Short mmCIF file of C-alpha atoms in Angstrom, two decimals:
data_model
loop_
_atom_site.label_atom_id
_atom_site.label_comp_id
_atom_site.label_asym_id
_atom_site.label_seq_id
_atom_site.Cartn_x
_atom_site.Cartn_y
_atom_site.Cartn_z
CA UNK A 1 23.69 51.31 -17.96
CA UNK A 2 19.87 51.88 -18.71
CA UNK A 3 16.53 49.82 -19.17
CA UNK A 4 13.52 50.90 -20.35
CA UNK A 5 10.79 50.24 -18.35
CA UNK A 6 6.98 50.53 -19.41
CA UNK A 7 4.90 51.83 -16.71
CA UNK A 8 1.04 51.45 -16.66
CA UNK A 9 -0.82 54.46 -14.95
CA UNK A 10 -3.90 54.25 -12.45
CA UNK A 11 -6.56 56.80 -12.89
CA UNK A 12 -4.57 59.89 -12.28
CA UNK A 13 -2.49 60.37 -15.04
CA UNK A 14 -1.09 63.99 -15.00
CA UNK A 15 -1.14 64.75 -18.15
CA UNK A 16 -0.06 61.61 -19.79
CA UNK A 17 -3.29 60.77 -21.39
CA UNK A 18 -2.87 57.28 -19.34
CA UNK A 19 -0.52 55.83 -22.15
CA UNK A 20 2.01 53.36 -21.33
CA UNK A 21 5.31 55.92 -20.59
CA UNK A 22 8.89 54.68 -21.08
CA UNK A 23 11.11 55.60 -18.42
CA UNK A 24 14.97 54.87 -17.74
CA UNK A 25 16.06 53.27 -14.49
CA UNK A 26 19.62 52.51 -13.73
CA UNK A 27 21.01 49.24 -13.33
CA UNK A 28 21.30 48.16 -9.86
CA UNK A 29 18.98 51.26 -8.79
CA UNK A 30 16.71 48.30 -6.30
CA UNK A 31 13.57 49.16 -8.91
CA UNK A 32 12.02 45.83 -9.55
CA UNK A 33 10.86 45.52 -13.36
CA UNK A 34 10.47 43.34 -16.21
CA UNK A 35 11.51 45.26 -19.20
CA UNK A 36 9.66 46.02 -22.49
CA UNK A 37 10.88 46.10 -25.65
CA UNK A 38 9.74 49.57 -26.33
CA UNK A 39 10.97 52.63 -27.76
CA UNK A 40 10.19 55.68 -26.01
CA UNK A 41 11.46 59.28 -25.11
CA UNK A 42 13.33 59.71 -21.66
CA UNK A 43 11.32 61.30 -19.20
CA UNK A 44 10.99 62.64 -15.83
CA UNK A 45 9.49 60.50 -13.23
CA UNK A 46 6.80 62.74 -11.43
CA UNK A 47 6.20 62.60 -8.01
CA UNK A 48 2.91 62.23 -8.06
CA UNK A 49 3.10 59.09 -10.05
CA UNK A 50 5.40 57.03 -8.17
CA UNK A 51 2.14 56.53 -5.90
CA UNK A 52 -0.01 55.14 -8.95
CA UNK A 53 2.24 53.19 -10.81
CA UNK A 54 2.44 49.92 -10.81
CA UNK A 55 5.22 48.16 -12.62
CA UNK A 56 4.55 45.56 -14.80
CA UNK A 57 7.26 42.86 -15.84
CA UNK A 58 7.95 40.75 -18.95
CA UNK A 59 11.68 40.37 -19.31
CA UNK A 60 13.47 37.00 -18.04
CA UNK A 61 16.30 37.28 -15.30
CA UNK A 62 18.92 37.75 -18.00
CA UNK A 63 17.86 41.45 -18.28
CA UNK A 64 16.38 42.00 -14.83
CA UNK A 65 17.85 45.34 -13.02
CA UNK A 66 17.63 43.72 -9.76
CA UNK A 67 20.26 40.80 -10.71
CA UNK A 68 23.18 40.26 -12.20
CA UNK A 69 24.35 37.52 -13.99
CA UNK A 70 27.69 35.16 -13.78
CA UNK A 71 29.32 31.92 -15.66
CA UNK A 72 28.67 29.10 -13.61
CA UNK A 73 29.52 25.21 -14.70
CA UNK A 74 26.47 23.32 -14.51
CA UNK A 75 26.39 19.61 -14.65
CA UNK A 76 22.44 17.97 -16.30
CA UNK A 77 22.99 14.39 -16.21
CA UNK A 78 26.20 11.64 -15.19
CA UNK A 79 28.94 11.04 -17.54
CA UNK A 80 32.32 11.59 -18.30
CA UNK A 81 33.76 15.47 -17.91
CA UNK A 82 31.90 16.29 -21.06
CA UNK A 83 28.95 16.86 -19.24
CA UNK A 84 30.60 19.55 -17.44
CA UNK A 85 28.91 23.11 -19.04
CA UNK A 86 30.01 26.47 -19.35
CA UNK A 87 26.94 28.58 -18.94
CA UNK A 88 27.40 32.38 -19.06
CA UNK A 89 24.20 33.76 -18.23
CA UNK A 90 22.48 32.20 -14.96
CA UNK A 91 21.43 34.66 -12.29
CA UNK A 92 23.76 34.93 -9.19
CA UNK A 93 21.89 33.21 -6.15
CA UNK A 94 20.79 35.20 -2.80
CA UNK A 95 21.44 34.14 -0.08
CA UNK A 96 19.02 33.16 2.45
CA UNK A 97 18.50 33.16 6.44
CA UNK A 98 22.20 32.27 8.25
CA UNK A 99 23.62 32.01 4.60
CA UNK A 100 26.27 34.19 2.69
CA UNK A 101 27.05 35.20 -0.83
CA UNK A 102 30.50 34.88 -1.79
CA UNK A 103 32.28 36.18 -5.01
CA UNK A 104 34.63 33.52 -5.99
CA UNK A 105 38.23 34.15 -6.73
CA UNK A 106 39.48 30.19 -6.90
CA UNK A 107 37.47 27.02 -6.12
CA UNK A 108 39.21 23.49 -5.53
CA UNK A 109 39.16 20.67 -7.30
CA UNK A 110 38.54 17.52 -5.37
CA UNK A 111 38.98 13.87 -7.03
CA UNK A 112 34.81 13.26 -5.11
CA UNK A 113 34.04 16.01 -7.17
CA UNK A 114 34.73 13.30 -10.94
CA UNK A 115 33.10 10.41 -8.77
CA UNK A 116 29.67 12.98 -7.91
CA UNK A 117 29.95 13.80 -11.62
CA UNK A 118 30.40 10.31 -13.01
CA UNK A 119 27.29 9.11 -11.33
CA UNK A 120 29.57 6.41 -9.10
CA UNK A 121 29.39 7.87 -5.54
CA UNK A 122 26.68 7.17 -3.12
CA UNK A 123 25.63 10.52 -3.21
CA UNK A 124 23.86 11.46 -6.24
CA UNK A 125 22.40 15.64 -6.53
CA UNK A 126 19.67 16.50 -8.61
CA UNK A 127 19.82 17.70 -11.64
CA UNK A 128 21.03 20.75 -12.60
CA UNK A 129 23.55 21.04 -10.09
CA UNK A 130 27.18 23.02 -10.03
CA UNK A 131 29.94 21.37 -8.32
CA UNK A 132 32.42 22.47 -5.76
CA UNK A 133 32.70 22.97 -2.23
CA UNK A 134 35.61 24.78 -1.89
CA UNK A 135 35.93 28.03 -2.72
CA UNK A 136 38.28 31.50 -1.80
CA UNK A 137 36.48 34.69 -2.02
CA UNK A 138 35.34 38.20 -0.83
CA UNK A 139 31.93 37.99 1.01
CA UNK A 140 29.36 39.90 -1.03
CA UNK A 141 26.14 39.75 1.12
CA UNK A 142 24.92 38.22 3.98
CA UNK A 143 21.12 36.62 4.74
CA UNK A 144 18.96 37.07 7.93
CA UNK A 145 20.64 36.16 11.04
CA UNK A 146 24.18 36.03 9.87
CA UNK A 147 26.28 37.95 12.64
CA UNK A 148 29.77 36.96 12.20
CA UNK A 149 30.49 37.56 8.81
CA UNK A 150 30.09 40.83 6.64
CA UNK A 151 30.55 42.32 3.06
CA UNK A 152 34.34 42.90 2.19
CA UNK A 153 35.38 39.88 4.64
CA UNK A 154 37.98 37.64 2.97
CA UNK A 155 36.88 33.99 3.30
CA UNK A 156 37.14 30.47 2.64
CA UNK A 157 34.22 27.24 2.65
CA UNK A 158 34.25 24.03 3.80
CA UNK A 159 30.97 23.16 1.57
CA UNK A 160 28.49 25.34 -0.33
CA UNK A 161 24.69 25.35 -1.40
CA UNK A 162 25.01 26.05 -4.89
CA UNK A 163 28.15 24.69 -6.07
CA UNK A 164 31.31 26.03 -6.26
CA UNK A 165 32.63 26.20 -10.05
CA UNK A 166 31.25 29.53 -10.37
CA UNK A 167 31.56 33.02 -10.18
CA UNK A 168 29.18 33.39 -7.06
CA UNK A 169 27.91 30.75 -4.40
CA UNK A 170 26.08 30.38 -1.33
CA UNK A 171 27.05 28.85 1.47
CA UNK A 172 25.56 28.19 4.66
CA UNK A 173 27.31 30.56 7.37
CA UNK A 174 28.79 27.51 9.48
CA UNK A 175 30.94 26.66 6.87
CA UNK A 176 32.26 29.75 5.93
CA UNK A 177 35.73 30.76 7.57
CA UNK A 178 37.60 34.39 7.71
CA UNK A 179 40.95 33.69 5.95
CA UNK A 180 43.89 34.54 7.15
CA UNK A 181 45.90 37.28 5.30
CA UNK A 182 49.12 35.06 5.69
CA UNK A 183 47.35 32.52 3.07
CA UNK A 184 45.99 33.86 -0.37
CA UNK A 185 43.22 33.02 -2.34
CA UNK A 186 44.45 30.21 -4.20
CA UNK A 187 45.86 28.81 -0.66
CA UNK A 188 41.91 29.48 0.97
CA UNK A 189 40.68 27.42 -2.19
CA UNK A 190 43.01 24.14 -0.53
CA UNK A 191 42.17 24.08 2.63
CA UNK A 192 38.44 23.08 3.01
CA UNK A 193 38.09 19.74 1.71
CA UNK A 194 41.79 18.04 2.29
CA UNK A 195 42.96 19.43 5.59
CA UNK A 196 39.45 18.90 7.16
CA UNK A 197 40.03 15.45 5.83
CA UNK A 198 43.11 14.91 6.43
CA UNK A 199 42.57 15.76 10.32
CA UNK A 200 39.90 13.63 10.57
CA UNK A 201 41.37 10.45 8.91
CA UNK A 202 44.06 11.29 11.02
CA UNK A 203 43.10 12.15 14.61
CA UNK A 204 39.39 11.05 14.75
CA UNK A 205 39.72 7.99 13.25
CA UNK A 206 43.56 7.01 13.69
CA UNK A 207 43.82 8.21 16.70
CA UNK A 208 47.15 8.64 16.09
CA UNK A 209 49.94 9.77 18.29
CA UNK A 210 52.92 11.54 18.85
CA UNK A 211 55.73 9.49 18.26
CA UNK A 212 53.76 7.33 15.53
CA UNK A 213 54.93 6.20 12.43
CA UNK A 214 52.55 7.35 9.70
CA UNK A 215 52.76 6.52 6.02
CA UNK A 216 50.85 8.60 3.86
CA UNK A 217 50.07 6.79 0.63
CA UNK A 218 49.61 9.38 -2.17
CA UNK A 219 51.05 12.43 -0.20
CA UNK A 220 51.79 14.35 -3.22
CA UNK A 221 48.20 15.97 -3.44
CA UNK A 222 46.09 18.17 -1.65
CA UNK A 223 44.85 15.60 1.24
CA UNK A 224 48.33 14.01 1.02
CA UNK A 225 50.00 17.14 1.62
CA UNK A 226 47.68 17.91 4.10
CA UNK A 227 48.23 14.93 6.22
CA UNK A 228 51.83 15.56 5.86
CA UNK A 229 51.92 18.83 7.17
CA UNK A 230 49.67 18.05 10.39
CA UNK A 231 50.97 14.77 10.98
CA UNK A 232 54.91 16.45 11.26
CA UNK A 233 53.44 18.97 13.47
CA UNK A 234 51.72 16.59 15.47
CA UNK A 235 54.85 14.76 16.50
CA UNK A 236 54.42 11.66 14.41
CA UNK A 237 57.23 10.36 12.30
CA UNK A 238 56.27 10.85 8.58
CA UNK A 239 56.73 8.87 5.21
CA UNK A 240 55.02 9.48 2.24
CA UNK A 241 54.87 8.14 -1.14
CA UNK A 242 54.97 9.73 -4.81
CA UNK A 243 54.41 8.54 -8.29
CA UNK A 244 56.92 11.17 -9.91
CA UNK A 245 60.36 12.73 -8.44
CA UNK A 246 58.86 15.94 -8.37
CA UNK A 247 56.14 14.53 -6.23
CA UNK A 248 58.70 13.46 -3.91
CA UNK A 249 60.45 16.86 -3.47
CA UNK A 250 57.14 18.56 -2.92
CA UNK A 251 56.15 15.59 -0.29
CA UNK A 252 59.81 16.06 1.58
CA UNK A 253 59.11 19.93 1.43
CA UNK A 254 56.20 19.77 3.32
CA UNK A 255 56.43 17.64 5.98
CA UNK A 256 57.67 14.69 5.47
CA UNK A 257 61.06 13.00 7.34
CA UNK A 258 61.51 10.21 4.01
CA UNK A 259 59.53 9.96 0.51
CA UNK A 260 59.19 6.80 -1.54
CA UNK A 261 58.72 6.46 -5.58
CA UNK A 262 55.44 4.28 -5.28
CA UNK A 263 56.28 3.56 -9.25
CA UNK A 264 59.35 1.37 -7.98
CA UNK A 265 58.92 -1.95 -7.71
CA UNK A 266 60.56 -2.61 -4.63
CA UNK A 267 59.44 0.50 -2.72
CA UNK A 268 57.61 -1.43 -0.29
CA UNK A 269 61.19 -3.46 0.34
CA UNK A 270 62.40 0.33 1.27
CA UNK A 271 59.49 1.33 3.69
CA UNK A 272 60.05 -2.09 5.49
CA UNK A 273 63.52 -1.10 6.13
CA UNK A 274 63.17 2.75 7.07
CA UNK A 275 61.38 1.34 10.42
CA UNK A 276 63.95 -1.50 10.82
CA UNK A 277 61.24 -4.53 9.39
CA UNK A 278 59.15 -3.27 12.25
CA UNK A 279 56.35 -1.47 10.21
CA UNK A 280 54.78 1.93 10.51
CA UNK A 281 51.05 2.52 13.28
CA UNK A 282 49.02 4.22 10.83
CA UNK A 283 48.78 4.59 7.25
CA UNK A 284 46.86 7.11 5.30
CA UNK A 285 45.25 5.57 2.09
CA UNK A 286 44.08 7.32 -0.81
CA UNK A 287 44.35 4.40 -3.24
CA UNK A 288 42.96 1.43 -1.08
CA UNK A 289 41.68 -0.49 -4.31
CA UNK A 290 45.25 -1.15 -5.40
CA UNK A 291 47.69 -0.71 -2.15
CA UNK A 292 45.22 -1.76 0.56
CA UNK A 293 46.68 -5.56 0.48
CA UNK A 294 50.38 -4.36 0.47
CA UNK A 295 49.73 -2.01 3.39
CA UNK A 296 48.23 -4.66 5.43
CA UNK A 297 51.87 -6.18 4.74
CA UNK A 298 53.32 -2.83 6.55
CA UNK A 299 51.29 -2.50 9.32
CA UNK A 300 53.01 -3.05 12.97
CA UNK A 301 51.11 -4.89 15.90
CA UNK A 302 48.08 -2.72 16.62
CA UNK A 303 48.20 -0.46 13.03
CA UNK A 304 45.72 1.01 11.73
CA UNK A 305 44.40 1.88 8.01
CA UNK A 306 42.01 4.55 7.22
CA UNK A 307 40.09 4.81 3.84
CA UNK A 308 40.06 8.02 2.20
CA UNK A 309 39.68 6.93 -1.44
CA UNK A 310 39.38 4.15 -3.61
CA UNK A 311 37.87 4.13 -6.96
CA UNK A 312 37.33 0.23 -7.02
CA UNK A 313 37.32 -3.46 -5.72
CA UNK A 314 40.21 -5.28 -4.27
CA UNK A 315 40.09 -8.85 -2.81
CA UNK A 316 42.45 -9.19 0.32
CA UNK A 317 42.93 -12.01 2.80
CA UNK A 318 41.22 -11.26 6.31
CA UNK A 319 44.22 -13.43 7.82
CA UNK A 320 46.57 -10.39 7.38
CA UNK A 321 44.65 -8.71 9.80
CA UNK A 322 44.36 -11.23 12.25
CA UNK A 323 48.19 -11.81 13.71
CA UNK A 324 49.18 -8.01 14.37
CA UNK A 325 45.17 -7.13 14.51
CA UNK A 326 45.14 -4.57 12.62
CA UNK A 327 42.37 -2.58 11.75
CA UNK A 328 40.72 -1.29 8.15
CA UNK A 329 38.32 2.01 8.95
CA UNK A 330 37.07 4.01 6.73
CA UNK A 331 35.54 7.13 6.74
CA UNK A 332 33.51 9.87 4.95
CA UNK A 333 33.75 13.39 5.37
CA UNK A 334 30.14 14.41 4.49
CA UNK A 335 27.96 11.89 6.18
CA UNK A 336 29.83 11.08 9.38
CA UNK A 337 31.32 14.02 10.75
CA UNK A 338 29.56 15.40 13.95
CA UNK A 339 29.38 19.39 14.72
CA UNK A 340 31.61 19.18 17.84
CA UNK A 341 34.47 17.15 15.77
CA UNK A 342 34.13 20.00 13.01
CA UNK A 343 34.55 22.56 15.35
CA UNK A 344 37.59 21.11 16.80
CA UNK A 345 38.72 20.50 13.49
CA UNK A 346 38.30 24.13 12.50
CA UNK A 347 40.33 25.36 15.77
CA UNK A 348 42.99 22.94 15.49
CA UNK A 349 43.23 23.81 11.61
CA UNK A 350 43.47 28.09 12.80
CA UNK A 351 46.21 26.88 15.07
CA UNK A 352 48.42 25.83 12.06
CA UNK A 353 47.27 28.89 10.16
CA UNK A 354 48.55 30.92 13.18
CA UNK A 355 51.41 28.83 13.49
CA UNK A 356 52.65 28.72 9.93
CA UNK A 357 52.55 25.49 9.23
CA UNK A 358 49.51 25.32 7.76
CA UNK A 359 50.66 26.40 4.35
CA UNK A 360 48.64 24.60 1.04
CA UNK A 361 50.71 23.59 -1.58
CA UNK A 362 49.44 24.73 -4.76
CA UNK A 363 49.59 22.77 -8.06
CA UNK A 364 47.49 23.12 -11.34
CA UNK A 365 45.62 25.43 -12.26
CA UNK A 366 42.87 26.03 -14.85
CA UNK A 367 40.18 28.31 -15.90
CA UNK A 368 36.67 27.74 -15.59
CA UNK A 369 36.00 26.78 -19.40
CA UNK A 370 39.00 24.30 -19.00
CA UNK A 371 37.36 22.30 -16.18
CA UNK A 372 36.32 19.06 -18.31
CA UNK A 373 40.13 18.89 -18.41
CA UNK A 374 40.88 19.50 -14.61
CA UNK A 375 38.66 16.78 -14.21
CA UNK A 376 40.28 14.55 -16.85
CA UNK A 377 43.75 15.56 -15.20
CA UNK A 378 43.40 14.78 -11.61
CA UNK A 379 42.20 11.11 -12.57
CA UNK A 380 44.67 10.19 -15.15
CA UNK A 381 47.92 12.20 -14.34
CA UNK A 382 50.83 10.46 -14.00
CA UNK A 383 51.72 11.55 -10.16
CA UNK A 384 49.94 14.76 -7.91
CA UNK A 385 51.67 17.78 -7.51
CA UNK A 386 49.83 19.84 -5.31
CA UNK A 387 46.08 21.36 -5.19
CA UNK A 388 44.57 21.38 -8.11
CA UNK A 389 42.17 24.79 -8.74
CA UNK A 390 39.91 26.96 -10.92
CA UNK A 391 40.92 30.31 -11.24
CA UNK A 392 37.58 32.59 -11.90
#
């Protein structure tokens, strides 16, 4: 692949009567130029010349030899998934000092990711922005000062600079992992987000402990599975809850000692008597704006509920709390997690890859011009069944 490239002459011309001269340079050859839309002959490039010239540039990035372009979704104002845009021809990023270019294979879908979008969570980007966080890939390049991470390396991201639902990113080179070659790409795109969740919700803020009874409300998607997976290998005794029977299976396949049909009306009767009327320690919640109230009714003396999600109001009474004090905590993995409990989080999480537990259950999947309808799905379908991802 060619570009013609106009080429203005200093003093010395050699013979070219210091006209402009056309010349070809190869794409990707590192010559910088903005390209002319001129006709010309192909000619040789004397040596003499390369000294004089100086190149001068009027073509935008979508032609410029240096860069290439990729499809990226970019998002220019709140809404519903409609504002989600397909753009074909944006210029992949570089990376800067202690950050890395990755080409994506698969990026997750996260249910934050529709809130961000819809304009309803606290934190609000600026405008134009590309969601996602994370992302599977092949490192492409690496900025100033990167030193554990090279071209070719297989990795996965716990967050990224310039969004995710895309064909390239760049990440910052703390959150970028080496991935395993027991886990593929599709797994790598379901780990960052819901098992670094899942831990914390689970050992930071729980505390929880072996032995534990720990009901995972919602355990049929990523986080859910998640928390299922470490929980059971943590020692704690876990139930988990469904909205379809094919959530169930999934749920009992990856962790879980008993499932429950949350869709049932007297599933709450059936958790009551699975720990003998006693009650389970902790609960995972991923729904607290309609289930919080009932789990305060399932707690035993001393449980504990942590917040992962809720998408709305509920009114409870504080009483419920008060005679087995029990505690509501919530928690956010973006604004409250410290360095040191990432890092543990990140060992801990490379144990279970190591292991084999550690072992992301995959569920829909969609192409990157079908993401206004990921984002539609993993709000309004009927019951989770595993990770939801973009295939690039």
């Amino acid at each position: 692949m060619f570009h013609v490239c106009v080429l203005s002459m200093s003093a010395w011309s050699d013979g070219y009567g210091g006209r402009d001269v056309p010349i070809f340079i190869s794409y990707g050859s590192g010559v910088s130029c903005n390209l002319q839309p001129v006709l010309g002959e192909q000619v040789q490039y004397p040596a003499k010349v390369k000294s004089a010239l100086s190149i001068q540039i009027c073509f935008e990035e979508a032609t410029m030899a240096t860069s290439k372009l990729m499809r990226a979704i970019r998002v220019s104002e709140f809404g519903a998934p409609s504002v989600l845009k397909l753009c074909t021809d944006l210029p992949v990023p570089s990376p800067g000092q202690k950050q890395v270019l990755i080409r994506v294979h698969v990026c997750g879908v996260n249910p934050v990711e529709t809130y961000i979008r819809s304009g309803s969570y606290v934190r609000k980007p600026s405008f134009p922005y590309t969601p996602g966080s994370d992302v599977s890939g092949v490192v492409e390049a690496v900025g100033e000062g990167v030193h554990l991470l090279q071209a070719g390396d297989r990795v996965f991201t716990t967050g990224t600079v310039t969004g995710g639902y895309a064909e390239y990113t760049v990440a910052s080179e703390d959150t970028v992992h080496k991935l395993p070659d027991s886990l593929d790409y599709k797994q790598g795109a379901a780990i960052g987000i819901p098992y670094f969740t899942a831990y914390k919700a689970l050992v930071h803020k729980a505390h929880a402990k072996p032995g534990e009874t720990v009901l995972i409300h919602g355990a049929s998607g990523g986080v859910g599975i998640a928390a299922c997976q470490i929980a059971r290998a943590f020692g704690l005794k876990v139930l988990g809850t469904a909205g379809t029977s094919e959530g169930m299976k999934l749920v009992l396949s990856n962790g879980a000692h008993l499932a429950f049909n949350h869709r049932e009306q007297d599933y709450l009767d059936k958790i009551k008597d699975a720990t003998s009327g006693q009650g389970v320690n902790v609960i995972i919640e991923m729904l607290s704006n309609v289930n919080l109230s009932n789990d305060l009714q399932l707690l035993d003396f001393g449980g504990r509920v942590i917040i992962v999600g809720s998408r709305g109001s509920i009114e409870i009474n504080p009483r419920d709390t008060m005679i087995k004090e029990t505690s509501i905590i919530g928690m956010s993995l973006y604004y409250a997690t410290k360095k040191e409990e990432r890092s543990e989080c990140a060992a801990a999480l490379f144990a279970g890859m190591e292991a084999g537990w550690l072992k992301p259950a995959i569920g829909p999947q969609y192409t990157l011009d079908k993401v206004a309808q990921a984002h539609e799905d993993i709000i309004n379908s009927p019951g989770a069944s595993g990770k939801m991802i973009l295939i690039m």
